[in-house]
Amino acid sequence: MRDHLAFRLAYRGTAFKGFQFQKNVVTIQAKVEEAFARYFKESRRVHFGSRTDAGVHAYDHFVYFPKAFELYTALGVSKRKSFLSSLNFMLGNDIRIWEFGRLSSNFNVMEDIVSKSYSYFILSSPVEDPILTEYFHWIRHSLNLRAMRKAQRQILGTHNFACFAKSSGVSVRNSERGTTRRIYKASIVSRLHPQMKIGQILEFKFEGSGFLRHMVRNMVGTLVQVGEGKGTNIKSILRSGSRLEAGPNLPANSLFLTGTKIRAGLYAPLRPQTE
Amino acid sequence: MRDHLAFRLAYRGTAFKGFQFQKNVVTIQAKVEEAFARYFKESRRVHFGSRTDAGVHAYDHFVYFPKAFELYTALGVSKRKSFLSSLNFMLGNDIRIWEFGRLSSNFNVMEDIVSKSYSYFILSSPVEDPILTEYFHWIRHSLNLRAMRKAQRQILGTHNFACFAKSSGVSVRNSERGTTRRIYKASIVSRLHPQMKIGQILEFKFEGSGFLRHMVRNMVGTLVQVGEGKGTNIKSILRSGSRLEAGPNLPANSLFLTGTKIRAGLYAPLRPQTE
């Protein structure tokens, strides 16, 4: 069986109508397939294990073109050297492949993505930051960090996350695994704004087996309610399975897909070296 | 004598044609004066000790309205409480006052600004970052950090910086102090790109008595040449006094005015508290 050609993508979500192909709009999938087709002069569908929503950014979106590794190996030495920069040139300014590699033909997208990580960024400050504003959700008041951390720990482990999914939940037809996911790690990194010296920069971090649509934004929206002193009980929200029990869906512009872990032994990066 | 009303400003330089008032274009000065006039229903000129060029950003630009502190004290309690957010609302999205305070009428802009700090941000990486690109100058190759640090130390102290000024230097008429400045501190902070794990994020930091037009961008342009292994000698460039000897002027979008130190005892902030 022929191996796959895999890419790790970084992109600025603001420039796209989300990841997945849709007719007549600019999506990340469409851009990546278009660049591939221009470079190799043949059309292929890209495969992926994550679909970021419109406006969500990524530093580590893992995608692959099935059985395409041989297209890369067939290139001459000088084409292999410039492969990454040529493809990146074709992708325009808002997407970058920062690593590519060989992915085993044994890879199974449902089983071999060990985890994904997301970060949600909030500036909690009486004054907004005009420079960070594209990537930070601004909350004018201060938040109770201790209460939010305590609530966030209740998200750890395996749960039915229907309450945090878009609308009343994802139908089982749309997702083989239904709405059950496992959260391995969750934390909140907090620091004083390094320049303005007022307000806190908060990074809500999650690593899990997978995430439903809007799940991170809804979880952070619920944790913010806790931080505001509203008597929100995460355990009972999870048990209820109802979207109506959870907090508001926060804006997409402050969410980043930051990591995709692949089962060891299946993926070998050909990391570009600084010249 | 009546005290001044001082503001510390943060702004996204991309949105403006520089700091200083010019007819028919949007500048930071114009915006700040306009907001002041709308709020207090009286027109005043703002005073300042720094003029950032078009595209340069700031986290700590210190400005003041002469003899205007009494306008603030004359406000009622509830107006004083909402003072900062009302003014910020009038400033639009790209400028924020994050601190205001009382500045002594003894303040002298030429003598009592102890130092200013600037930072210039470079991403040295084989792959550009589509998210940081608005604020980082991208250099595709790696740079010799040790050589740049050694060269940067030669900038420390008092020098005639004509070689790093715009064109062949600033005429004495335009600047009371001519082209001599003192650099107190200079350093380069380097770290691996925290997300992409390839490439270095470099922050070139300078603290000095003052800076000529284009001076930081020209100094960093010259240090980058050193980092590229070009046999640039900072001491002889400084001695030459010639702009032609120094390196290229780097783009404005990666430069930040990060600090303004006021002589102790002259300025008392009324710092907004997180609600």
XYZ file of C-alpha atoms in Angstrom:
550
model
C 0.000 0.000 0.000
C 1.224 3.471 -0.791
C 1.922 5.946 2.009
C 0.226 9.312 2.469
C 1.708 12.797 2.224
C 0.851 14.674 5.425
C 0.985 18.388 6.232
C 0.844 20.363 9.453
C -0.952 23.638 8.735
C -1.010 27.005 10.451
C -3.647 29.455 9.305
C -5.349 32.709 10.153
C -9.010 31.704 10.314
C -10.250 35.276 9.860
C -9.463 34.978 6.156
C -11.707 31.926 5.564
C -15.248 30.653 5.839
C -14.042 27.727 7.930
C -12.020 24.648 7.080
C -14.307 22.394 5.102
C -15.095 22.739 1.414
C -18.291 24.632 0.559
C -19.368 25.821 -2.855
C -18.516 29.413 -3.809
C -16.702 30.407 -0.615
C -13.024 30.418 0.349
C -12.213 27.622 2.773
C -8.923 26.189 3.990
C -9.663 22.806 2.428
C -10.304 24.425 -0.967
C -7.063 26.427 -0.769
C -4.959 23.401 0.181
C -6.445 21.223 -2.563
C -5.986 24.019 -5.100
C -2.306 24.474 -4.171
C -1.725 20.716 -4.355
C -3.377 20.553 -7.787
C -1.326 23.497 -9.063
C 1.912 22.041 -7.796
C 1.465 18.405 -8.864
C -0.831 19.120 -11.804
C -3.326 16.602 -10.519
C -6.447 16.989 -8.379
C -6.756 15.147 -5.083
C -9.029 15.387 -2.078
C -7.319 16.170 1.208
C -8.254 14.097 4.268
C -8.496 15.531 7.760
C -9.488 14.703 11.298
C -10.565 18.192 12.381
C -12.963 20.724 10.921
C -12.420 24.152 12.416
C -15.379 26.547 12.236
C -15.342 29.873 10.404
C -12.962 32.275 12.118
C -11.085 29.664 14.165
C -7.286 29.730 13.744
C -4.796 26.874 13.772
C -1.157 26.288 14.514
C -1.320 22.539 14.093
C -3.995 21.241 11.796
C -2.920 17.794 10.536
C -4.146 16.873 7.044
C -3.001 14.393 4.413
C -3.318 13.498 0.768
C -3.894 9.719 0.574
C -1.242 7.718 -1.275
C 0.512 10.894 -2.412
C 3.890 10.404 -0.737
C 5.263 8.900 -3.928
C 4.469 12.151 -5.769
C 6.923 13.834 -3.423
C 9.624 11.170 -3.733
C 9.356 11.335 -7.520
C 10.479 14.978 -7.442
C 14.063 15.850 -8.337
C 16.532 16.934 -5.652
C 16.124 20.662 -6.226
C 12.319 20.430 -6.349
C 12.363 18.511 -3.068
C 14.474 21.274 -1.549
C 12.035 23.998 -2.542
C 8.906 21.848 -2.067
C 7.661 23.551 1.079
C 8.301 27.124 -0.038
C 6.751 26.461 -3.470
C 3.592 25.016 -1.958
C 3.442 27.826 0.603
C 3.760 30.395 -2.162
C 0.717 28.837 -3.839
C -1.269 28.895 -0.601
C -1.260 32.715 -0.372
C -0.605 34.714 2.790
C -3.006 33.187 5.296
C -2.037 29.493 5.338
C 1.362 27.954 5.881
C 2.499 24.343 5.804
C 5.247 24.359 8.446
C 5.973 20.648 8.385
C 5.321 17.803 6.000
C 6.070 14.123 6.179
C 5.351 10.522 5.394
C 2.226 9.027 6.903
C 1.854 5.253 6.965
C -0.841 3.681 4.798
C -1.960 1.970 8.034
C -3.099 5.324 9.439
C -6.766 5.451 10.376
C -8.157 8.912 10.986
C -10.670 7.786 13.637
C -8.218 5.679 15.636
C -4.769 7.124 15.174
C -5.290 10.742 16.113
C -4.446 10.298 19.797
C -5.519 13.782 20.837
C -6.176 17.324 19.739
C -5.436 20.464 21.680
C -7.242 23.776 21.633
C -6.538 27.091 23.323
C -9.006 29.893 23.907
C -7.571 33.349 24.669
C -9.270 35.932 26.857
C -8.124 39.377 27.930
C -9.777 40.189 31.247
C -9.064 43.878 31.716
C -10.851 47.198 32.253
C -9.172 48.377 29.020
C -9.184 46.552 25.692
C -5.885 45.929 23.882
C -6.081 47.389 20.334
C -3.198 45.190 19.161
C -4.300 41.801 20.504
C -7.960 42.350 19.714
C -8.029 40.169 16.567
C -7.106 37.088 18.630
C -8.379 37.776 22.166
C -11.900 37.823 23.504
C -12.140 40.881 25.745
C -13.993 40.720 29.046
C -14.132 44.007 30.899
C -14.331 42.657 34.432
C -12.091 40.374 36.437
C -12.768 36.638 36.699
C -12.409 34.294 39.651
C -9.561 32.115 38.427
C -9.733 29.660 41.314
C -13.439 28.980 40.749
C -12.891 28.543 37.003
C -10.022 26.090 37.581
C -12.114 24.069 40.008
C -15.002 23.910 37.506
C -12.666 23.070 34.642
C -11.404 19.977 36.498
C -14.946 18.568 36.379
C -14.670 18.464 32.604
C -11.716 16.035 32.803
C -12.377 12.437 31.858
C -14.962 10.763 29.650
C -18.364 12.435 29.361
C -21.300 12.852 27.058
C -20.629 16.430 25.890
C -24.010 16.960 24.174
C -24.620 19.966 26.445
C -21.615 21.758 24.948
C -22.282 20.826 21.301
C -23.831 23.114 18.720
C -27.654 23.311 19.092
C -29.008 20.373 21.090
C -26.244 17.968 20.075
C -24.758 16.216 17.097
C -26.825 13.426 15.662
C -25.232 9.986 15.854
C -25.435 9.748 12.071
C -22.989 12.666 11.806
C -20.500 11.245 14.208
C -19.613 7.608 14.662
C -18.779 8.211 18.272
C -21.882 10.191 19.110
C -21.270 12.946 21.607
C -18.974 11.139 24.026
C -15.397 12.416 24.243
C -12.507 12.159 26.670
C -10.697 15.224 27.996
C -7.146 14.312 29.044
C -5.883 17.712 30.181
C -7.416 21.058 30.961
C -5.784 24.112 32.462
C -5.888 27.884 32.555
C -2.645 29.812 32.161
C -2.928 33.324 33.585
C -0.495 36.214 33.459
C -0.515 39.954 33.873
C -0.687 41.774 30.535
C 3.066 42.100 29.869
C 2.858 45.596 28.398
C -0.176 47.374 29.804
C 0.373 45.957 33.316
C -3.355 45.953 33.923
C -5.658 43.056 33.280
C -4.988 39.351 32.915
C -4.254 37.376 29.786
C -5.920 33.981 30.151
C -5.315 30.903 28.027
C -7.895 28.143 28.465
C -6.188 24.929 27.340
C -7.844 21.624 26.501
C -6.444 18.347 25.240
C -8.905 15.636 24.363
C -9.739 12.647 22.195
C -11.821 14.956 20.021
C -14.144 17.930 20.204
C -17.708 18.496 19.004
C -18.680 21.573 17.009
C -18.595 24.699 19.239
C -17.580 22.529 22.216
C -14.514 24.530 23.308
C -16.251 27.882 22.859
C -19.261 26.653 24.845
C -17.095 25.168 27.600
C -15.120 28.409 27.979
C -18.369 30.411 27.899
C -19.609 28.257 30.768
C -16.340 28.562 32.709
C -16.477 32.353 32.310
C -19.941 32.288 33.918
C -18.374 30.434 36.831
C -15.616 33.070 36.959
C -18.307 35.752 37.116
C -19.714 34.161 40.251
C -22.807 32.642 38.687
C -23.576 29.408 40.486
C -22.977 27.194 37.499
C -22.530 23.483 38.220
C -20.538 21.749 35.490
C -21.421 18.235 36.663
C -25.154 18.848 36.484
C -24.824 20.578 33.091
C -22.952 17.528 31.764
C -25.593 15.211 33.222
C -28.442 17.261 31.743
C -27.126 16.803 28.205
C -28.877 20.049 27.346
C -27.267 22.921 25.462
C -29.660 25.288 27.243
C -28.034 24.566 30.597
C -24.545 25.600 29.458
C -23.104 29.098 29.051
C -22.899 31.257 25.912
C -20.920 30.335 22.815
C -17.906 32.686 22.749
C -16.607 34.212 19.485
C -14.521 32.087 17.101
C -11.695 34.600 16.604
C -10.059 33.741 19.940
C -9.920 29.961 19.420
C -6.824 28.136 18.161
C -6.332 24.488 17.218
C -2.850 24.184 18.725
C -1.959 20.515 18.530
C -2.708 17.211 16.847
C -1.009 14.112 18.271
C -0.556 11.161 15.923
C -0.015 7.624 17.247
C 3.727 6.964 17.446
C 5.381 5.204 14.532
C 2.887 6.237 11.856
C 4.156 9.666 10.878
C 7.717 10.706 10.056
C 8.222 14.436 9.492
C 10.634 15.785 6.913
C 11.130 18.984 8.858
C 12.443 21.951 6.912
C 15.758 23.244 8.179
C 16.615 26.905 8.579
C 18.916 27.708 5.665
C 0.338 76.790 37.941
C -2.247 74.267 36.825
C -1.275 70.602 36.399
C -1.531 68.620 33.192
C -3.779 65.662 32.359
C -1.591 62.811 31.086
C -2.490 59.648 29.204
C -0.619 56.446 28.454
C -1.743 55.223 25.025
C -1.691 51.846 23.309
C -2.462 51.816 19.608
C -2.352 49.683 16.494
C -0.227 51.770 14.148
C -1.501 49.979 11.042
C -4.717 51.998 11.287
C -3.004 55.412 11.137
C -0.731 57.570 9.039
C 1.625 58.000 11.986
C 1.306 59.872 15.259
C 1.607 63.533 14.410
C -1.186 65.708 13.020
C -1.258 66.124 9.232
C -4.020 67.665 7.172
C -6.608 65.281 5.671
C -5.212 62.017 7.056
C -6.026 59.997 10.167
C -3.284 60.287 12.765
C -3.159 59.301 16.421
C -2.752 62.905 17.521
C -5.852 63.944 15.578
C -7.897 61.094 17.089
C -6.818 61.884 20.657
C -7.523 65.615 20.281
C -10.888 64.863 18.693
C -11.913 62.538 21.538
C -10.811 65.113 24.130
C -12.785 67.840 22.372
C -15.897 65.648 22.151
C -15.688 64.681 25.798
C -14.884 68.070 27.342
C -16.540 70.160 24.627
C -13.423 72.221 24.243
C -10.503 71.972 21.820
C -6.963 71.538 23.103
C -3.657 70.560 21.572
C -2.062 67.428 23.000
C 1.643 67.528 23.880
C 3.990 64.595 23.409
C 7.617 63.587 23.591
C 7.546 60.888 20.888
C 6.378 60.867 17.298
C 5.969 57.343 16.010
C 6.154 56.917 12.231
C 3.329 55.562 10.105
C 2.711 51.906 10.899
C 4.601 51.861 14.210
C 2.584 50.538 17.167
C 2.674 51.567 20.815
C 1.935 50.109 24.193
C 3.179 53.094 26.149
C 3.008 56.411 24.394
C 2.918 59.169 27.036
C 0.990 62.323 26.050
C -0.630 65.145 27.987
C -3.083 67.997 27.696
C -1.461 71.046 29.335
C -3.283 72.491 32.342
C -6.232 70.162 31.796
C -6.143 68.195 35.056
C -8.712 70.557 36.532
C -11.167 69.596 33.802
C -11.003 66.070 35.165
C -11.336 67.073 38.819
C -14.350 69.219 37.936
C -16.242 66.105 36.784
C -18.874 64.565 39.030
C -18.197 61.267 40.807
C -19.984 59.066 38.286
C -18.361 60.839 35.324
C -14.964 60.320 36.939
C -15.759 56.643 37.305
C -16.599 56.216 33.625
C -13.997 58.738 32.411
C -11.598 56.210 30.896
C -14.216 54.049 29.211
C -16.058 57.090 27.822
C -12.884 58.531 26.325
C -11.886 55.115 24.975
C -15.288 54.723 23.355
C -14.708 58.024 21.540
C -11.249 56.918 20.384
C -12.618 54.058 18.271
C -11.138 50.557 18.108
C -7.474 51.169 17.405
C -6.380 53.399 20.306
C -6.780 52.846 24.010
C -5.890 55.006 26.982
C -4.940 52.410 29.583
C -3.815 54.806 32.272
C -4.312 58.469 33.003
C -3.003 60.706 35.730
C -1.883 64.042 37.078
C 1.302 65.481 35.621
C 3.021 68.294 37.487
C 3.067 71.733 35.876
C 6.857 71.572 36.424
C 7.121 68.810 33.815
C 9.423 69.649 30.926
C 9.116 67.368 27.930
C 12.803 67.667 26.930
C 14.216 67.055 30.403
C 11.749 64.897 32.296
C 11.282 61.978 29.958
C 14.054 59.856 31.439
C 13.965 57.204 28.748
C 11.949 55.566 26.031
C 11.921 51.898 25.118
C 11.320 50.273 21.772
C 11.058 46.658 20.714
C 11.457 45.307 17.203
C 10.074 41.822 16.505
C 11.535 39.404 13.973
C 10.523 35.863 13.096
C 13.582 34.036 11.790
C 12.171 30.850 10.332
C 12.044 28.886 7.083
C 8.232 29.225 7.263
C 6.285 32.441 7.808
C 3.644 32.595 10.544
C 0.272 33.646 9.028
C -1.026 34.746 12.439
C 1.902 36.844 13.699
C 2.622 38.366 10.298
C 0.988 41.748 11.018
C 3.481 42.413 13.836
C 6.613 40.413 12.956
C 9.198 41.020 10.273
C 9.890 37.646 8.682
C 13.433 36.620 7.755
C 13.663 33.266 6.051
C 17.147 32.294 7.182
C 18.713 31.872 10.600
C 20.718 34.668 12.223
C 23.888 34.507 14.292
C 22.555 35.637 17.654
C 25.944 35.823 19.352
C 27.371 38.086 16.664
C 24.274 40.344 16.793
C 24.478 40.617 20.592
C 28.166 41.521 20.421
C 27.456 44.206 17.806
C 24.464 45.518 19.748
C 26.664 46.162 22.797
C 28.676 48.662 20.733
C 25.542 50.788 20.442
C 25.390 51.236 24.230
C 26.363 54.633 25.623
C 26.366 58.125 24.155
C 26.941 58.442 20.418
C 26.175 60.627 17.465
C 23.510 58.479 15.788
C 23.389 60.430 12.503
C 24.268 57.209 10.627
C 21.024 55.587 11.813
C 18.765 58.607 11.256
C 16.428 59.071 8.310
C 18.325 60.288 5.207
C 21.728 61.735 6.094
C 20.683 62.925 9.529
C 18.332 65.277 11.292
C 19.168 68.956 10.963
C 19.962 70.692 14.251
C 17.084 73.040 13.604
C 14.663 70.106 13.836
C 16.083 68.785 17.062
C 17.494 70.775 19.928
C 19.833 67.988 20.824
C 21.076 67.345 17.285
C 21.740 63.678 16.611
C 23.429 62.664 19.861
C 21.534 60.213 22.042
C 22.335 57.852 24.898
C 21.394 54.159 24.808
C 21.074 52.795 28.347
C 20.086 49.207 27.613
C 20.022 46.971 24.566
C 19.308 43.274 24.373
C 17.908 40.555 22.144
C 15.406 38.096 23.607
C 15.265 34.883 21.593
C 12.949 31.909 21.885
C 11.783 28.998 19.802
C 8.438 29.678 18.116
C 6.139 28.312 20.859
C 3.638 26.745 18.464
C 5.371 25.879 15.214
C 8.543 24.674 17.001
C 10.656 25.816 14.090
C 12.307 29.175 13.789
C 13.197 31.767 16.389
C 11.139 34.678 17.634
C 13.526 37.561 18.288
C 12.769 40.740 20.223
C 15.363 43.506 19.778
C 15.006 45.771 22.821
C 16.379 49.284 23.239
C 16.074 51.787 26.051
C 17.545 55.233 25.473
C 17.344 58.934 26.179
C 15.556 59.359 22.869
C 15.513 58.054 19.323
C 15.868 59.753 15.933
C 13.432 59.083 13.111
C 13.957 55.545 11.722
C 16.770 54.981 14.232
C 15.529 51.694 15.718
C 14.559 50.251 12.342
C 17.976 51.188 10.906
C 19.848 49.805 13.915
C 17.993 46.490 13.718
C 18.535 46.408 9.940
C 22.254 46.786 10.599
C 22.273 44.154 13.353
C 20.495 41.724 11.026
C 23.312 42.235 8.504
C 25.738 41.269 11.251
C 23.582 38.210 11.995
C 23.796 37.274 8.314
C 27.592 37.188 8.552
C 28.264 40.406 6.701
C 31.366 41.991 8.204
C 29.581 45.058 9.486
C 31.466 47.108 12.082
C 29.090 49.154 14.261
C 31.840 51.345 15.730
C 33.053 52.494 12.347
C 29.485 53.060 11.115
C 28.821 55.274 14.155
C 32.086 57.145 13.580
C 31.284 57.655 9.883
C 28.048 59.474 10.685
C 26.801 58.333 7.278
C 23.426 56.703 6.661
C 24.952 54.962 3.642
C 27.246 52.896 5.870
C 24.388 51.428 7.936
C 22.043 48.560 7.041
C 18.563 48.726 5.515
C 15.570 50.389 7.157
C 13.265 47.539 8.250
C 9.438 47.782 7.947
C 7.478 49.838 10.497
C 4.843 47.176 11.264
C 7.177 45.238 13.576
C 8.218 48.191 15.757
C 6.593 48.979 19.114
C 7.085 51.923 21.447
C 6.924 49.884 24.654
C 7.862 52.271 27.445
C 8.146 55.915 28.473
C 9.817 56.643 31.828
C 8.910 59.906 33.520
C 11.172 61.469 36.170
C 9.983 60.342 39.602
C 7.617 62.606 41.498
C 6.127 64.395 38.498
C 3.408 61.974 37.413
C 0.784 60.286 39.581
C -1.394 57.722 37.805
C -5.061 57.246 38.587
C -4.993 53.655 37.470
C -8.326 52.085 36.554
C -9.215 49.099 38.675
C -10.730 45.899 37.360
C -14.386 46.044 38.329
